[in-house]
Amino acid sequence: MGWWELALYLASALLTAGCSLWLWLRRPQIGAKPFAQLLLCETGWSLGYTLELASPGLGDKLLWDDAQFVAWVLSLVFMVRFAWEYTGQAPARPRLFMTLFLAVPVLATVWVFSDPLHGLARGTAHIVEAPPFGALLYDFTGPEQLLVVQTYATLGYVGLCLVRFAVERHRVHRAEVAIVMFGLGLPTLVSTLGLLGFRPLGQRDMSPLCFGIAALPMPLALIQRRFLDLTPIRELIRRVLFRTPG
């Protein structure tokens, strides 16, 4: 590996940013805004990881790792918001749901960012030789392990919402949902392999490299399959008849 590895991660970030901008310009469409925000989080994640690789010292690597942690937490929120908006399957009390949902992410974030005070969150952090960049490795502590569990649970919840929506709609929506699930599932699969010790590039996490690949089909879906342009019927009826905000 050489500096071209950094270029790959940077290219992934640029692809994700481009897809995010494309969707943001279409934010009046149902689901476009939260998905654009999700892709923006992935862009920050990729950029943070690129800078982590380029940083030689442990302190600098931990700084950029913390930036990725914020992107991780925010991405969970936008995944849920996208599922609610696109499928129209928000819970009866969404604010209460989100308050409870944020309990573990907030706890984990405070725990990690307060590490300079207690030294327990990143006490095992060290750099392992992985030419041409040192790999930052550390053990996940309790709050972070809870966040990992919630991440998988969130993906399962979002996937369930999307599948339930797809089976009740036209097959065009099913193709759209398959693309979304691919975009959400590929980075998660790659990240899981890293957690299990499979690191072909020597680094702990290859998911930022996959963000751009996973996001790339989204504009194609928007253009060719009208992804996010087909307003769910019950949402359209709700907005027209009851004049409720979207």
Coordinates of C-alpha atoms in Angstrom, one line a residue:
M1 CA 0.0 0.0 0.0
G2 CA 1.0 3.6 -0.6
W3 CA -0.4 7.0 -0.5
W4 CA -2.9 5.9 -3.1
E5 CA -4.8 4.2 -0.2
L6 CA -5.5 7.7 1.1
A7 CA -6.7 8.7 -2.4
L8 CA -9.2 5.8 -2.3
Y9 CA -10.6 6.9 1.0
L10 CA -10.8 10.5 -0.2
A11 CA -12.5 9.4 -3.4
S12 CA -15.1 7.5 -1.4
A13 CA -15.7 10.7 0.7
L14 CA -16.1 12.8 -2.5
L15 CA -18.5 10.2 -4.0
T16 CA -20.6 10.2 -0.9
A17 CA -20.6 14.0 -0.7
G18 CA -21.7 14.3 -4.3
C19 CA -24.6 11.9 -3.7
S20 CA -25.5 13.8 -0.6
L21 CA -25.6 17.1 -2.5
W22 CA -27.6 15.6 -5.3
L23 CA -30.2 14.4 -2.8
W24 CA -30.2 17.6 -0.8
L25 CA -31.2 19.5 -3.9
R26 CA -34.2 17.2 -4.1
R27 CA -35.1 17.5 -0.4
P28 CA -38.7 18.4 -1.1
Q29 CA -39.1 14.7 -2.1
I30 CA -40.1 12.4 0.7
G31 CA -37.0 10.8 2.3
A32 CA -34.5 12.8 0.3
K33 CA -33.5 15.2 3.1
P34 CA -32.7 12.6 5.9
F35 CA -30.9 10.4 3.4
A36 CA -28.8 13.3 2.2
Q37 CA -27.9 14.0 5.9
L38 CA -27.0 10.3 6.3
L39 CA -24.7 10.5 3.4
L40 CA -23.2 13.7 4.7
C41 CA -22.4 11.8 8.0
E42 CA -20.7 9.1 5.9
T43 CA -18.7 11.8 4.1
G44 CA -17.4 13.1 7.4
W45 CA -16.7 9.6 8.6
S46 CA -14.6 8.9 5.5
L47 CA -12.7 12.2 5.7
G48 CA -12.0 11.6 9.4
Y49 CA -10.7 8.2 8.7
T50 CA -8.5 9.5 5.9
L51 CA -7.0 12.1 8.3
E52 CA -6.6 9.4 10.9
L53 CA -4.5 7.3 8.5
A54 CA -2.4 10.3 7.6
S55 CA -1.7 11.3 11.2
P56 CA 1.5 9.7 12.7
G57 CA 0.9 10.2 16.4
L58 CA -1.5 8.5 18.8
G59 CA -3.1 11.7 20.0
D60 CA -3.8 13.0 16.4
K61 CA -5.3 9.6 15.4
L62 CA -7.6 9.6 18.5
L63 CA -8.7 13.1 17.6
W64 CA -9.9 12.1 14.2
D65 CA -11.3 8.9 15.6
D66 CA -13.5 10.9 17.9
A67 CA -14.8 12.8 14.8
Q68 CA -15.8 9.5 13.2
F69 CA -17.6 8.6 16.4
V70 CA -19.8 11.6 16.1
A71 CA -20.6 10.7 12.5
W72 CA -21.4 7.1 13.6
V73 CA -23.9 8.4 16.2
L74 CA -25.6 10.9 13.9
S75 CA -25.9 8.3 11.1
L76 CA -28.1 6.2 13.3
V77 CA -30.5 9.1 13.9
F78 CA -30.8 9.9 10.2
M79 CA -31.3 6.2 9.3
V80 CA -34.3 6.1 11.5
R81 CA -35.6 9.5 10.3
F82 CA -35.3 8.3 6.7
A83 CA -37.2 5.1 7.4
W84 CA -40.0 7.1 9.1
E85 CA -40.3 9.7 6.4
Y86 CA -40.1 7.4 3.4
T87 CA -42.4 4.6 4.6
G88 CA -44.8 6.7 6.7
Q89 CA -44.3 4.2 9.5
A90 CA -43.3 6.6 12.3
P91 CA -44.4 5.5 15.8
A92 CA -47.3 7.2 17.5
R93 CA -45.0 9.2 19.7
P94 CA -41.9 9.8 17.6
R95 CA -40.3 12.3 20.1
L96 CA -40.5 9.9 23.0
F97 CA -39.1 7.1 20.7
M98 CA -36.2 9.3 19.7
T99 CA -35.5 10.4 23.3
L100 CA -35.3 6.8 24.4
F101 CA -33.3 5.9 21.2
L102 CA -30.7 8.5 22.0
A103 CA -30.0 7.3 25.5
V104 CA -27.2 4.9 24.6
P105 CA -25.6 7.1 21.9
V106 CA -25.5 10.1 24.2
L107 CA -24.1 7.9 27.0
A108 CA -21.4 6.5 24.7
T109 CA -20.5 9.9 23.3
V110 CA -20.1 11.5 26.7
W111 CA -18.1 8.4 27.8
V112 CA -15.7 8.6 24.8
F113 CA -15.2 12.4 24.9
S114 CA -14.6 12.5 28.6
D115 CA -11.7 10.0 28.2
P116 CA -9.1 12.7 29.0
L117 CA -10.7 12.9 32.5
H118 CA -10.9 9.2 33.4
G119 CA -8.7 7.4 30.8
L120 CA -11.0 4.4 30.7
A121 CA -12.5 4.7 27.2
R122 CA -9.2 4.7 25.2
G123 CA -6.9 3.3 27.8
T124 CA -5.9 0.4 25.5
A125 CA -5.4 2.6 22.4
H126 CA -2.2 1.9 20.6
I127 CA -0.7 2.0 17.1
V128 CA 0.1 -1.2 15.3
E129 CA 2.5 -1.2 12.4
A130 CA 0.5 -1.4 9.1
P131 CA 2.7 0.1 6.4
P132 CA 2.6 2.8 5.1
F133 CA 0.2 3.9 7.9
G134 CA 0.0 2.8 11.5
A135 CA -3.3 1.2 12.5
L136 CA -5.1 2.6 15.5
L137 CA -6.5 -0.2 17.6
Y138 CA -8.3 -0.3 21.0
D139 CA -10.8 -2.4 22.9
F140 CA -14.4 -1.3 22.9
T141 CA -15.6 -0.6 26.5
G142 CA -19.1 -1.2 27.8
P143 CA -20.9 2.0 26.5
E144 CA -19.4 1.4 23.0
Q145 CA -20.4 -2.2 23.0
L146 CA -23.9 -1.1 23.8
L147 CA -23.7 1.3 20.9
V148 CA -22.6 -1.5 18.6
V149 CA -25.6 -3.6 19.6
Q150 CA -27.9 -0.6 19.1
T151 CA -26.4 -0.1 15.6
Y152 CA -27.3 -3.6 14.5
A153 CA -30.7 -3.2 16.1
T154 CA -31.2 0.0 14.3
L155 CA -30.3 -1.6 11.0
G156 CA -32.8 -4.4 11.7
Y157 CA -35.5 -1.9 12.6
V158 CA -34.9 0.2 9.5
G159 CA -34.8 -2.9 7.3
L160 CA -38.1 -4.1 8.8
C161 CA -39.7 -0.8 8.1
L162 CA -38.5 -0.8 4.5
V163 CA -39.4 -4.5 3.8
R164 CA -42.9 -4.0 5.2
F165 CA -43.3 -0.9 3.0
A166 CA -42.0 -2.7 -0.1
V167 CA -44.2 -5.8 0.2
E168 CA -47.3 -3.5 0.3
R169 CA -46.3 -1.5 -2.8
H170 CA -45.5 -1.8 -6.5
R171 CA -42.5 -3.8 -7.5
V172 CA -40.7 -0.6 -8.4
H173 CA -40.6 0.3 -4.7
R174 CA -39.1 -3.1 -4.0
A175 CA -36.2 -2.4 -6.3
E176 CA -35.7 1.0 -4.6
V177 CA -35.7 -0.6 -1.2
A178 CA -33.2 -3.2 -2.3
I179 CA -30.8 -0.4 -3.3
V180 CA -31.2 1.3 0.0
M181 CA -30.6 -1.9 2.0
F182 CA -27.5 -2.5 -0.1
G183 CA -26.3 1.0 0.7
L184 CA -26.9 0.5 4.4
G185 CA -25.7 -3.1 4.6
L186 CA -22.4 -3.1 2.7
P187 CA -20.5 -0.8 5.0
T188 CA -21.9 -2.6 8.0
L189 CA -20.9 -5.9 6.7
V190 CA -17.3 -4.7 6.0
S191 CA -17.1 -3.0 9.4
T192 CA -18.3 -6.3 11.1
L193 CA -15.5 -8.2 9.3
G194 CA -13.0 -5.7 10.7
L195 CA -14.4 -6.2 14.2
L196 CA -13.9 -9.9 13.7
G197 CA -10.2 -9.4 12.8
F198 CA -10.4 -9.6 9.0
R199 CA -8.2 -6.6 7.9
P200 CA -6.9 -7.2 4.4
L201 CA -5.4 -3.6 4.2
G202 CA -4.1 -3.8 7.8
Q203 CA -6.5 -1.1 9.1
R204 CA -9.2 -1.8 11.6
D205 CA -12.1 -0.4 9.5
M206 CA -12.7 -0.5 5.8
S207 CA -16.3 0.7 5.9
P208 CA -15.4 4.3 5.0
L209 CA -13.9 2.9 1.8
C210 CA -17.3 1.3 1.0
F211 CA -19.4 4.4 1.7
G212 CA -18.9 5.8 -1.8
I213 CA -19.5 2.5 -3.4
A214 CA -22.7 2.0 -1.5
A215 CA -23.9 5.5 -2.2
L216 CA -23.2 5.5 -5.9
P217 CA -26.4 3.6 -6.9
M218 CA -28.6 6.2 -5.2
P219 CA -28.5 8.8 -8.0
L220 CA -28.9 6.1 -10.6
A221 CA -32.0 4.9 -8.7
L222 CA -33.3 8.5 -8.6
I223 CA -32.9 8.9 -12.3
Q224 CA -33.9 5.5 -13.6
R225 CA -36.3 4.2 -11.1
R226 CA -37.7 7.4 -9.6
F227 CA -36.4 6.5 -6.1
L228 CA -37.9 8.8 -3.5
D229 CA -40.1 10.5 -6.2
L230 CA -43.0 8.0 -5.8
T231 CA -44.9 9.5 -2.9
P232 CA -46.5 6.7 -0.7
I233 CA -50.3 6.9 -1.3
R234 CA -51.3 7.1 2.3
E235 CA -48.8 10.0 2.9
L236 CA -50.2 11.9 -0.1
I237 CA -53.7 11.4 1.2
R238 CA -52.7 12.5 4.7
R239 CA -51.1 15.7 3.4
V240 CA -53.9 16.6 1.0
L241 CA -57.0 15.8 3.1
F242 CA -55.7 16.7 6.5
R243 CA -53.3 19.4 5.4
T244 CA -50.6 18.2 7.9
P245 CA -47.0 19.3 7.4
G246 CA -44.7 16.8 5.7

